[in-house]
Coordinates of C-alpha atoms and ligand atoms in Angstrom, one line a residue:
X1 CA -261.7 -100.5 -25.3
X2 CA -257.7 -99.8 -25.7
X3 CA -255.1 -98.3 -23.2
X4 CA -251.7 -97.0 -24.0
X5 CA -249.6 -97.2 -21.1
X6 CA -246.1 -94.8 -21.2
X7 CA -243.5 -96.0 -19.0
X8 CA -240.9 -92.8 -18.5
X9 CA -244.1 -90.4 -18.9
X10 CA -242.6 -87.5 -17.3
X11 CA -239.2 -87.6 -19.4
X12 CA -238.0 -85.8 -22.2
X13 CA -239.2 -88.0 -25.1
X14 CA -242.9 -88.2 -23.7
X15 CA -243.0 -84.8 -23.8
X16 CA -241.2 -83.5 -27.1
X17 CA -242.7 -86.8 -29.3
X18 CA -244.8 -89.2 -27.3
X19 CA -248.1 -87.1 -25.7
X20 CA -248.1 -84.8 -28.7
X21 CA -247.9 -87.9 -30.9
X22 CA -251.1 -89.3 -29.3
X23 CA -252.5 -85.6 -29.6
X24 CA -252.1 -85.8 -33.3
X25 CA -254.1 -89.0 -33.3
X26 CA -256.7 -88.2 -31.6
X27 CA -257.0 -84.7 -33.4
X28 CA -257.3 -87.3 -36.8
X29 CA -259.7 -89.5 -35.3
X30 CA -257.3 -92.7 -34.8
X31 CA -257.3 -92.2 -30.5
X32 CA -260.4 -93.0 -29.7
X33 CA -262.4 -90.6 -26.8
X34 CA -262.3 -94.1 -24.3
X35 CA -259.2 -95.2 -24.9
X36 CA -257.4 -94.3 -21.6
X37 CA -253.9 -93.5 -22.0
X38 CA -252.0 -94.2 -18.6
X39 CA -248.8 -92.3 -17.8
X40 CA -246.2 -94.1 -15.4
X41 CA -242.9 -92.8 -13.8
X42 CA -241.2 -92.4 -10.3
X43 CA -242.1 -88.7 -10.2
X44 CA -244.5 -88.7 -7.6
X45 CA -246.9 -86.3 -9.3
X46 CA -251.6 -87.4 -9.4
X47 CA -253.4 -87.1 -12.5
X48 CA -253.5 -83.1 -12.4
X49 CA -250.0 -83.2 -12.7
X50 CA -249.8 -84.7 -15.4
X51 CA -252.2 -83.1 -17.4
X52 CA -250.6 -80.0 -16.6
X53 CA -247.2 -81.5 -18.0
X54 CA -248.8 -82.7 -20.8
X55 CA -251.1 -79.4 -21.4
X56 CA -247.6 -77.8 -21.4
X57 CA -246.2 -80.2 -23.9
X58 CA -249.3 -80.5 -26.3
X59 CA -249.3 -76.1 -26.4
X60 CA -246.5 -75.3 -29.1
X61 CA -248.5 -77.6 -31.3
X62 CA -252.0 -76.3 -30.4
X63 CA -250.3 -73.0 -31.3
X64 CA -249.2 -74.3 -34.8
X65 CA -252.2 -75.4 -35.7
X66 CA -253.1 -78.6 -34.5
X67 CA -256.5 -78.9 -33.1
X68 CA -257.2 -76.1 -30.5
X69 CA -257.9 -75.9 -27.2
X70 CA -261.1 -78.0 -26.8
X71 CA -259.7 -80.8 -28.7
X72 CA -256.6 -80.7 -26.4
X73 CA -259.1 -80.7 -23.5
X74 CA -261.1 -83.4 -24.3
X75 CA -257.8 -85.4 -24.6
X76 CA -256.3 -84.4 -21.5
X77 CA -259.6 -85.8 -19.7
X78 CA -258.2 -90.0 -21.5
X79 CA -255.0 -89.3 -19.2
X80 CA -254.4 -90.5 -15.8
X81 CA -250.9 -90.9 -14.0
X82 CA -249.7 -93.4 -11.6
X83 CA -246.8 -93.2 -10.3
X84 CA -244.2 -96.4 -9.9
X85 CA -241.1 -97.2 -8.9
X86 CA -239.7 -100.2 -11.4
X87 CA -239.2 -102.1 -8.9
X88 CA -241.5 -102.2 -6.1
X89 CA -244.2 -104.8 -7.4
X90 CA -247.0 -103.2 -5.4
X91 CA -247.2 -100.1 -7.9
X92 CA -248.1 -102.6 -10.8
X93 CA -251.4 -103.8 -9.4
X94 CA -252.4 -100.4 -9.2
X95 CA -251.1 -99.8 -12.8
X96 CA -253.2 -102.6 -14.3
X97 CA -256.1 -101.0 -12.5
X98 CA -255.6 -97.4 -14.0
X99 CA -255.4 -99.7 -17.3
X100 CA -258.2 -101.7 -17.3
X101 CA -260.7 -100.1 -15.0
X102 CA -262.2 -102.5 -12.6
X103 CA -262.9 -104.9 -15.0
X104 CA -260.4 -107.7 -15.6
X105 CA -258.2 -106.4 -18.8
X106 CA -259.1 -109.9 -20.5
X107 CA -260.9 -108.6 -24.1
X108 CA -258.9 -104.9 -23.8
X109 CA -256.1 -104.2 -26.4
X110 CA -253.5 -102.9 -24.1
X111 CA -250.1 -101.0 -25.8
X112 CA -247.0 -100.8 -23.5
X113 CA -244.5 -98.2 -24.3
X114 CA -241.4 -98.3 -22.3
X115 CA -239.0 -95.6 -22.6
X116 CA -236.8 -96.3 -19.5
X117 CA -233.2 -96.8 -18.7
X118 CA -231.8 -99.9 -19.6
X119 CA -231.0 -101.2 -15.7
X120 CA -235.1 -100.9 -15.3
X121 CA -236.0 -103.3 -18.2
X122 CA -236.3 -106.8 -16.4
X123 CA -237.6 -105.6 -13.5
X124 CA -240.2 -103.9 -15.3
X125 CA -241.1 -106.9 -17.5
X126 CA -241.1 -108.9 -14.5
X127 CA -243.6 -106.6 -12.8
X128 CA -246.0 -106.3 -15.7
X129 CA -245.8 -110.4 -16.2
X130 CA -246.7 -110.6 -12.1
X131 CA -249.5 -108.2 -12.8
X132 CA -251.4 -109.4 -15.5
X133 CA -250.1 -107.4 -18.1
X134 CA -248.3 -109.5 -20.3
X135 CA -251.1 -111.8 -21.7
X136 CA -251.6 -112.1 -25.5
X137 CA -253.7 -109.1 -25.3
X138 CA -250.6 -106.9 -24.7
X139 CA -248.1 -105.5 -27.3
X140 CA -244.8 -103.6 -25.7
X141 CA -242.7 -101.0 -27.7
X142 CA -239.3 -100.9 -26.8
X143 CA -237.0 -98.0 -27.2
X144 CA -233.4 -97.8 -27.4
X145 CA -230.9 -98.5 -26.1
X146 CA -231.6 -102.0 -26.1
X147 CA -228.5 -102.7 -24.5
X148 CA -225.0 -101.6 -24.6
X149 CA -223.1 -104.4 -26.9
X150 CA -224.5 -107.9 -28.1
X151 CA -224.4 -109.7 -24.5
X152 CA -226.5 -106.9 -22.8
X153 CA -228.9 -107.2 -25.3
X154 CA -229.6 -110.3 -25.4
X155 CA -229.6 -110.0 -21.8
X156 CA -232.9 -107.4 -22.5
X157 CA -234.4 -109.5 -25.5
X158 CA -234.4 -112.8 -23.2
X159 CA -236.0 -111.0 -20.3
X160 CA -238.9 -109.7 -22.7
X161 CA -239.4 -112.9 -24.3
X162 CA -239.2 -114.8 -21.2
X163 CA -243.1 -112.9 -20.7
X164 CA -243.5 -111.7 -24.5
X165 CA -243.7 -113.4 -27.6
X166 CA -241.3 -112.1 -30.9
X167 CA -244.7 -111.1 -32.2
X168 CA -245.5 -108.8 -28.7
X169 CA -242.4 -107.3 -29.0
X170 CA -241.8 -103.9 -31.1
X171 CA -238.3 -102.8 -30.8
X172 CA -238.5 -99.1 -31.8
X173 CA -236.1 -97.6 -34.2
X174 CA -237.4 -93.7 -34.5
X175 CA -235.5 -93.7 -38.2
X176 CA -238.5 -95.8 -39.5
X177 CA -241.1 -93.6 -38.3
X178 CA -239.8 -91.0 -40.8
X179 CA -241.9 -90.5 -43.6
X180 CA -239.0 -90.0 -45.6
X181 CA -237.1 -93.2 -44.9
X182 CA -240.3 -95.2 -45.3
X183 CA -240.5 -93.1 -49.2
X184 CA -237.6 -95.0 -49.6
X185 CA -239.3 -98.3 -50.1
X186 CA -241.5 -96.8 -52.4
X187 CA -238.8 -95.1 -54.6
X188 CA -237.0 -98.3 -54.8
X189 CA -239.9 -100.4 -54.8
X190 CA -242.8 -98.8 -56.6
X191 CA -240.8 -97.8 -59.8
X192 CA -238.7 -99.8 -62.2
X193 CA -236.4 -97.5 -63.2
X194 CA -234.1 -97.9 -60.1
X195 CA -234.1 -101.7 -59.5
X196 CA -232.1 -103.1 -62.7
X197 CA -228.8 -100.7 -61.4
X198 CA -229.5 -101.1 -58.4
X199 CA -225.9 -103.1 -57.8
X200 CA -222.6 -102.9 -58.5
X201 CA -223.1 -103.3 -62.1
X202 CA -224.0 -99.7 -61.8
X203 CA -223.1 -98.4 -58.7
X204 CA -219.8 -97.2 -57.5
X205 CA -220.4 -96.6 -53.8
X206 CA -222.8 -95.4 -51.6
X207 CA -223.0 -92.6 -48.9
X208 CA -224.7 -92.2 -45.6
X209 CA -224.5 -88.6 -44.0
X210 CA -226.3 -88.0 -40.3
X211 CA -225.0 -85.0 -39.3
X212 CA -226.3 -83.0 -36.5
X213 CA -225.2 -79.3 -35.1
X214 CA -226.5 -80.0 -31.6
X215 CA -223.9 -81.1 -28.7
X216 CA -224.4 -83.5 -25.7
X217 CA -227.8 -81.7 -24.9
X218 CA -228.2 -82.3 -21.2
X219 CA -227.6 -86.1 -21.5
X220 CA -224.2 -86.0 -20.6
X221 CA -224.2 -89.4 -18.4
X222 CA -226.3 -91.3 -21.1
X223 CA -224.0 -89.8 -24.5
X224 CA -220.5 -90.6 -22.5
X225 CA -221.2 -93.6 -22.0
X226 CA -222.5 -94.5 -25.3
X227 CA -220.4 -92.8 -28.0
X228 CA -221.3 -91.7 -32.0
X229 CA -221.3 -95.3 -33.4
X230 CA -223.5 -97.1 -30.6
X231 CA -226.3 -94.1 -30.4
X232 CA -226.4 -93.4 -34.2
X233 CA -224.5 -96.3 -36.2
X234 CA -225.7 -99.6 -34.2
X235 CA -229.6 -98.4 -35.1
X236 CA -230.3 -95.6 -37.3
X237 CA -228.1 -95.7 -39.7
X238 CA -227.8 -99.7 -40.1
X239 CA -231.4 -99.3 -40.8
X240 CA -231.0 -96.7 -42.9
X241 CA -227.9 -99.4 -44.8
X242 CA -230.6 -102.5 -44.7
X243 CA -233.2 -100.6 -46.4
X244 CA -230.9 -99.6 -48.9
X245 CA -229.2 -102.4 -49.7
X246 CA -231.8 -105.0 -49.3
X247 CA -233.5 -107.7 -51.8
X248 CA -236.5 -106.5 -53.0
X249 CA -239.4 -108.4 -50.5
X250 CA -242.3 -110.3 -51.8
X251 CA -244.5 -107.9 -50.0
X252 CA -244.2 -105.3 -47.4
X253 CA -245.2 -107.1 -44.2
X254 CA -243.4 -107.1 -41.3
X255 CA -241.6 -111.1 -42.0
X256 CA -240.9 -109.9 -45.5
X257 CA -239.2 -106.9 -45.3
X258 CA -237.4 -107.9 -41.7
X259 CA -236.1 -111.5 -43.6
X260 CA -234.9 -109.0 -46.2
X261 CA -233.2 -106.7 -43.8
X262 CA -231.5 -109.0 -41.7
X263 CA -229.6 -110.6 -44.4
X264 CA -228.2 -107.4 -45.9
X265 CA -226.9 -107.0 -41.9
X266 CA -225.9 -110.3 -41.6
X267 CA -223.9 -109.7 -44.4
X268 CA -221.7 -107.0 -43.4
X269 CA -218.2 -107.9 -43.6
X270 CA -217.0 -107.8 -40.2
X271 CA -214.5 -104.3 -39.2
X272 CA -211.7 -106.1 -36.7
X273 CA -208.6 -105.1 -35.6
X274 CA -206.9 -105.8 -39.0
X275 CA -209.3 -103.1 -40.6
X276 CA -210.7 -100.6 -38.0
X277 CA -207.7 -98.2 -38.5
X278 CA -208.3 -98.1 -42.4
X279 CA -212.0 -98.5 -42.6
X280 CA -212.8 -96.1 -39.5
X281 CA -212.1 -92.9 -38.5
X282 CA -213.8 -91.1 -35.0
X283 CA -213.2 -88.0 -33.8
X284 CA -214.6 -85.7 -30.7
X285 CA -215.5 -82.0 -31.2
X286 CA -213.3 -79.1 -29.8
X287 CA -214.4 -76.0 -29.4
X288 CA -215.5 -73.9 -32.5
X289 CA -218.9 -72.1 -33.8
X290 CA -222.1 -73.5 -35.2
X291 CA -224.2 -71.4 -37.3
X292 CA -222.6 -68.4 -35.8
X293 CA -222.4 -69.2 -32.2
X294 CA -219.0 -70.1 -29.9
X295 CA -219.7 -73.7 -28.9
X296 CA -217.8 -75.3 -26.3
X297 CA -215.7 -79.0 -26.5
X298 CA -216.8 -81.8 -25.9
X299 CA -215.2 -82.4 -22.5
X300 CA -215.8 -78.7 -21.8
X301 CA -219.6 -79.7 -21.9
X302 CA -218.7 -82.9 -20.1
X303 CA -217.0 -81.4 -17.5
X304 CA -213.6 -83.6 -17.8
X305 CA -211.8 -85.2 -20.5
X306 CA -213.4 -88.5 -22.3
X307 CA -212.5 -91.3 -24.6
X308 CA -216.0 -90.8 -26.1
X309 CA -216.6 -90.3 -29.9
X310 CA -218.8 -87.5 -31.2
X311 CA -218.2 -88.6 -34.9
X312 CA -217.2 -91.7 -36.5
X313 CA -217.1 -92.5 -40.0
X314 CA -216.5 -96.4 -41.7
X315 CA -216.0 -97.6 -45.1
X316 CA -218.2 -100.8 -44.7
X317 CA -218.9 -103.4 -47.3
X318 CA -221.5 -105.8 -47.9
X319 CA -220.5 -109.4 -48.9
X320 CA -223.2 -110.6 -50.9
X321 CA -224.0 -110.9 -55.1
X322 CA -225.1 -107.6 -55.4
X323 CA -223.0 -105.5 -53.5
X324 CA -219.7 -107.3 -54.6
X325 CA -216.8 -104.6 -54.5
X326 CA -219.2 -101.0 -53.7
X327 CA -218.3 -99.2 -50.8
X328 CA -221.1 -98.0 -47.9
X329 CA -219.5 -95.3 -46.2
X330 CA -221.5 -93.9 -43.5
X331 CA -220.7 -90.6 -40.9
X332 CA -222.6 -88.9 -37.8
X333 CA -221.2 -86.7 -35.6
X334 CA -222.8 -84.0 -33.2
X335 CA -221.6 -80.1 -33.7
X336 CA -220.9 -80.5 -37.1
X337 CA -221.4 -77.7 -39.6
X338 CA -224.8 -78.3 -40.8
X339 CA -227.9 -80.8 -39.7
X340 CA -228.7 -82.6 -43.2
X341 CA -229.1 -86.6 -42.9
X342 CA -228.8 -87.8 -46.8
X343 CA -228.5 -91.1 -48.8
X344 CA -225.9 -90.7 -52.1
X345 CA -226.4 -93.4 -54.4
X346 CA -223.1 -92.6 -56.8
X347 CA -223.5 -94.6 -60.3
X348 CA -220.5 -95.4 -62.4
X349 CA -219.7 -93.8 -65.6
X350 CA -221.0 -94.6 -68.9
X351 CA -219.0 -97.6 -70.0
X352 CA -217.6 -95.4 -73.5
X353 CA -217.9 -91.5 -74.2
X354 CA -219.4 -91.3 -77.6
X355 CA -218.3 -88.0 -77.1
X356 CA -214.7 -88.5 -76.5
X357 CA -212.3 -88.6 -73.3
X358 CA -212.0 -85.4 -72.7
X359 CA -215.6 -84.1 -73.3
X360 CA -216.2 -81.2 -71.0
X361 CA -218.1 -81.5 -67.8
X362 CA -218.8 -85.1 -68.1
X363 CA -219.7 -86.3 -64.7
X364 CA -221.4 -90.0 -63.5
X365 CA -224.9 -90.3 -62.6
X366 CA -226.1 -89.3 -58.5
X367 CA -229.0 -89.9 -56.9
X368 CA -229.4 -87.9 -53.7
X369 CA -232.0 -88.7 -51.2
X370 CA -232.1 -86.2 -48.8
X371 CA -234.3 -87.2 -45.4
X372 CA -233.9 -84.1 -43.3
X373 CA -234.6 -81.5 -42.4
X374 CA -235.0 -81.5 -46.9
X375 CA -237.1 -83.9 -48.2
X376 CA -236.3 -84.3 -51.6
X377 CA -235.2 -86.6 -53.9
X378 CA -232.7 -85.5 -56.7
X379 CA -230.9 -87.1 -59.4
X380 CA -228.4 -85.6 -61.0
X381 CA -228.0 -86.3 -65.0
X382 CA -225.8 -85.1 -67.9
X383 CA -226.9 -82.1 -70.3
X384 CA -225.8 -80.5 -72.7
X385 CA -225.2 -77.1 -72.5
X386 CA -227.2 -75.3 -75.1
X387 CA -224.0 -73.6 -77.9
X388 CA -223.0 -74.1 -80.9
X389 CA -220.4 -76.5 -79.7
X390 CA -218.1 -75.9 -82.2
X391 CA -215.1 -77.2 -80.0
X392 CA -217.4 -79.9 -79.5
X393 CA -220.6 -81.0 -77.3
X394 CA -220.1 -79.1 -73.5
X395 CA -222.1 -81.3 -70.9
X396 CA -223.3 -79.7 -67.5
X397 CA -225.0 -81.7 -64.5
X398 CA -228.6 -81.1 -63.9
X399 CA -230.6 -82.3 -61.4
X400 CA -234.3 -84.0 -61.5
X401 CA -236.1 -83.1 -58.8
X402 CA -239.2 -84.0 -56.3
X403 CA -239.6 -81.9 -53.0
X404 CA -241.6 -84.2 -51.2
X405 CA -242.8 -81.2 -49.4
X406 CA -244.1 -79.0 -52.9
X407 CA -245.5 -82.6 -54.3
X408 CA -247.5 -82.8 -51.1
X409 CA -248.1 -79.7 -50.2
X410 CA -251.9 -80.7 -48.5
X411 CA -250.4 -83.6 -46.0
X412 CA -249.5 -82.5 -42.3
X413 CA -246.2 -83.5 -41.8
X414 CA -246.3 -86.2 -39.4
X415 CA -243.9 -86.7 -36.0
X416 CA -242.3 -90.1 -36.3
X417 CA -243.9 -91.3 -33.4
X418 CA -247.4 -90.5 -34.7
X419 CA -246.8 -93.9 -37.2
X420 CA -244.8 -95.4 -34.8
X421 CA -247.6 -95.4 -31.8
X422 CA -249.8 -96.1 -34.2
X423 CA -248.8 -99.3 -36.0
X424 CA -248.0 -100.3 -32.2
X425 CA -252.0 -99.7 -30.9
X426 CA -252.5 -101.3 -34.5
X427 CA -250.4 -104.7 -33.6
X428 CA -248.5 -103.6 -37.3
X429 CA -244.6 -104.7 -36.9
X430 CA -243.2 -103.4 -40.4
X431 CA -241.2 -100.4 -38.5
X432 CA -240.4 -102.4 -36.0
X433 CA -236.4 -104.2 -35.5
X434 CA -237.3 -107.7 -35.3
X435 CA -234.5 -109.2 -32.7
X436 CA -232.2 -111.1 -35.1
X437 CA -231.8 -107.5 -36.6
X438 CA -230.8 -105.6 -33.3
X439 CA -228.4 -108.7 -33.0
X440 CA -226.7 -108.4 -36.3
X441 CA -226.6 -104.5 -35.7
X442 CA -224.6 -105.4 -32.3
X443 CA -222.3 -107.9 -33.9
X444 CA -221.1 -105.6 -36.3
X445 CA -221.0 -102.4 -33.5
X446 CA -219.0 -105.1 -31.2
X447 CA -216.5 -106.0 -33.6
X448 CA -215.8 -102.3 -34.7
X449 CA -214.9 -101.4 -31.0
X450 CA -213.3 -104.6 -30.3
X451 CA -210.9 -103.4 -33.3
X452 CA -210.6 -100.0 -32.1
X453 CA -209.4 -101.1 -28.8
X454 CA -207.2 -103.7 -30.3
X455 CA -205.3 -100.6 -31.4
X456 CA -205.5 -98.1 -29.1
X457 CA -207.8 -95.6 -31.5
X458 CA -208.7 -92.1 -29.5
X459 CA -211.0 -90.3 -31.2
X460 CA -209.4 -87.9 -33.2
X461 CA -210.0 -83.6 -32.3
X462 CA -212.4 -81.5 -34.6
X463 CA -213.2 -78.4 -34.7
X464 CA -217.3 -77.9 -33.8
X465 CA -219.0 -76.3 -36.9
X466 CA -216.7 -78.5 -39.2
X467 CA -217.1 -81.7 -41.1
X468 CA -215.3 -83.8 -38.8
X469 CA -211.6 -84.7 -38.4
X470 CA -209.4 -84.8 -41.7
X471 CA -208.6 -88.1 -41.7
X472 CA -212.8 -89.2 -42.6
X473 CA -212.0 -87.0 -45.7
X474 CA -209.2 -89.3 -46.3
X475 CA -211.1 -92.2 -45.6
X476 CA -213.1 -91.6 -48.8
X477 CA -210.7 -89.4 -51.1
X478 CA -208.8 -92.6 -50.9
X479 CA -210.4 -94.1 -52.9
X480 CA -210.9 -91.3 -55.5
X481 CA -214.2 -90.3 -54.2
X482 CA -215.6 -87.4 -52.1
X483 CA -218.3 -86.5 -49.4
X484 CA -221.2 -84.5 -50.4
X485 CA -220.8 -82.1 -48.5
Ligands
BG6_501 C1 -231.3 -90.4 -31.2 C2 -229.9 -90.2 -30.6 O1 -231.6 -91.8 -31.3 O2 -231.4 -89.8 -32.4 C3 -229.6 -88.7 -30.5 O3 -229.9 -90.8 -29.3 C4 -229.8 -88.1 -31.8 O4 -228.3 -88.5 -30.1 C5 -231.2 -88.4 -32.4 O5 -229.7 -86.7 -31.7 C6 -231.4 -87.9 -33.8 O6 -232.7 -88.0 -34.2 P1 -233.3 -87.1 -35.3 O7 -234.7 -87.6 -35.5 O8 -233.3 -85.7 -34.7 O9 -232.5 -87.2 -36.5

């Protein structure tokens, strides 16, 4: 017998990814009917409640197809709610009860998820260790933000694994739920055409695009006090840099793959105060129009004028063997013209034009792996345009490519969660951050804003619907090389 326990039941993220995620499993068989799936927050709502909540949540998915209505009712029956403030101790005992019955939880398989504000995590820990549920038969996922710089998080980290062991503790990272960032392992890893250029032999630089068209969102207290490069850079998108930077792994367990990543983050050359003006650019959105629509600023939304970033872009480098001399640069912002998050692996040219320097159309290789809301995988190569050519050979650009959607038309596109819950019910850490990761990610984050206070840096105005501010065009053109936009 398993329970899943959801600390922050009634919030935002249980109900757009978390109860539909454990819908989906159950709909595929991998929830089974008795595992009891305990929901846990301060609103002081009974079990009705919060079926209803979750009935509410579960129906836009019902309605596209998943399951149907007795499927969703015969899972709404495995939830129970208790409610609990964080830290009154009392409301634990009665948590370990909705988990494990009246039975002592000894043989169960319990899964913690906590999804709570930062401030809440020791006392929470604490509350689970006084209750009985931190023993060996306990894992706990963790989701972000783990902390606000490298201090707090350690802070976080030593309070779980003063109750939790490393191999207890999943540190959630929603990036690696994707089934498009996990593809990347098998591009790079299941073929060999990739790995022998995969370096700077080959490569010129690489790009990292997250860019989103939504605004603040309602999480105006939470966003302003993080900023672009703490809520996107520190964890998403250092991932998405590990993953593609990394050694090839003996295998593709957790230790493995984690060993692998850490290094490639461990190996960031620092951004300080020397470099953050000319290898970082941030920005915060004015008022403009996405997809067609007025949008207002960013303090407009916020209701006063911030510091915060809503973009920031970096030319980062990685000092190690293979990636000696190739540029990472990497961009999110919110409001900007398009939502598209994309990988650009940019090759260098051929070493000597059998066809001459000034061939037409003659372009270096690209690959473009493009991880949403397109899921494809492109690579751009040279052809030659059919002709007589009597001026000579015309080459054109043409692109090889795989829709991951059209190849796999059959599969039900999965929320990120789905994996993520179940590799954590599973005990399978692979997608997890291990914490020497989250504390290389921090190191790097800490010394980027160290720099940028060093030297005064306000986040430069853009207009919404826009790329960003000029000067991260700049920071690439620079160096003689463009965003895809
Ligand atoms: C979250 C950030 O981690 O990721 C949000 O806090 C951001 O600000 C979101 O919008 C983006 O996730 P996705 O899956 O929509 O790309």
């Amino acid at each position: 017998m398993t329970a899943v326990l959801l600390f922050g039941a009634t919030g935002d993220l249980s109900r757009r990814m978390l109860l539909p995620s454990l819908y989906g499993l159950s709909v595929d068989g991998l929830l089974g009917a008795e595992v009891r799936i305990v929901g846990t927050a301060r609103s002081q709502i009974d079990d009705a409640g919060f079926r209803a909540l979750a009935a509410e949540a579960l129906a836009p998915h019902i309605a596209n197809g998943l399951g149907d209505e007795g499927r969703a009712a015969a899972f709404l029956k495995q939830l129970s709610y208790v409610p609990l403030d964080a830290t009154d101790m009392s409301g634990y005992r009665r948590l370990h009860q909705a988990a494990c019955g009246v039975d002592n939880c000894g043989a169960e398989q319990i899964s913690i998820f906590l999804s709570t504000a930062p401030s809440l995590f020791k006392p929470t820990i604490e509350g689970l260790a006084a209750a009985g549920l931190a023993g060996p038969n306990v894992r706990i996922g963790l989701e972000k933000p783990l902390g606000t710089d490298l201090a707090s998080s350690a802070e976080i980290n030593d309070a779980v694994a003063a109750a939790f062991s490393e191999a207890q503790i999943f540190r959630i990272d929603h990036y690696l739920g994707k089934e498009t960032v996990q593809n990347l392992l098998a591009m790079r890893f299941a073929n060999i055409l990739f790995e022998p250029l995969w370096r700077a032999d080959a490569i010129s630089h690489v790009q990292i695009t997250v860019a989103e068209t939504v605004g603040l969102e309602g999480r105006v207290d939470f966003y302003d006090g993080a900023g672009a490069l703490r809520d996107m850079v520190q964890n998403h998108m250092l991932q998405l840099l590990a993953l593609v930077a990394m050694e090839p792994p003996a295998r593709s367990d957790a230790e493995s793959v984690r060993d692998e990543k850490v290094k490639v983050l461990q190996s960031l050359r620092p951004i300080d105060g020397r470099t953050a003006p000319s290898h970082s650019v941030i920005g915060q959105y004015v008022a403009g129009a996405v997809g067609g629509q007025p949008v207002k600023g960013y303090a407009d939304e916020l209701g006063r004028a911030s510091g915060t970033e809503t973009f920031v872009a970096l030319k980062a480098h990685i000092d190690n063997w293979r990636w000696k001399g190739v540029p990472f640069y990497l961009r999110t912002g919110k409001r900007l013209v398009t939502r598209k998050s994309e990988i650009l692996i940019d090759f260098k040219p051929v070493p000597h034009s059998i066809f001459g320097e000034h061939v037409q159309g003659m372009q270096a290789n690209k690959l473009l792996i493009s991880l949403q809301p397109n899921e494809n995988i492109s690579l751009k190569l040279m052809a030659k345009v059919p002709g007589l050519d009597q001026g000579g050979i015309r080459l054109r650009e043409v692109s090889l490519d795989i829709d991951q959607r059209n190849a796999f038309a059959e599969a039900r596109r999965r929320i990120a969660y789905e994996q993520l819950l179940l590799s954590l019910i599973e005990g399978r850490q692979t997608l997890f951050v291990r914490r020497d990761e989250v504390e290389a990610q921090w190191a790097f984050i800490d010394g980027i804003r160290r720099g940028w206070a060093e030297n005064a840096m306000e986040p430069r105005p853009y207009t919404a619907g826009g790329w960003g501010p000029s000067a991260a065009i700049a920071l690439i053109e620079r160096d003689n090389a463009s965003w895809n936009d």
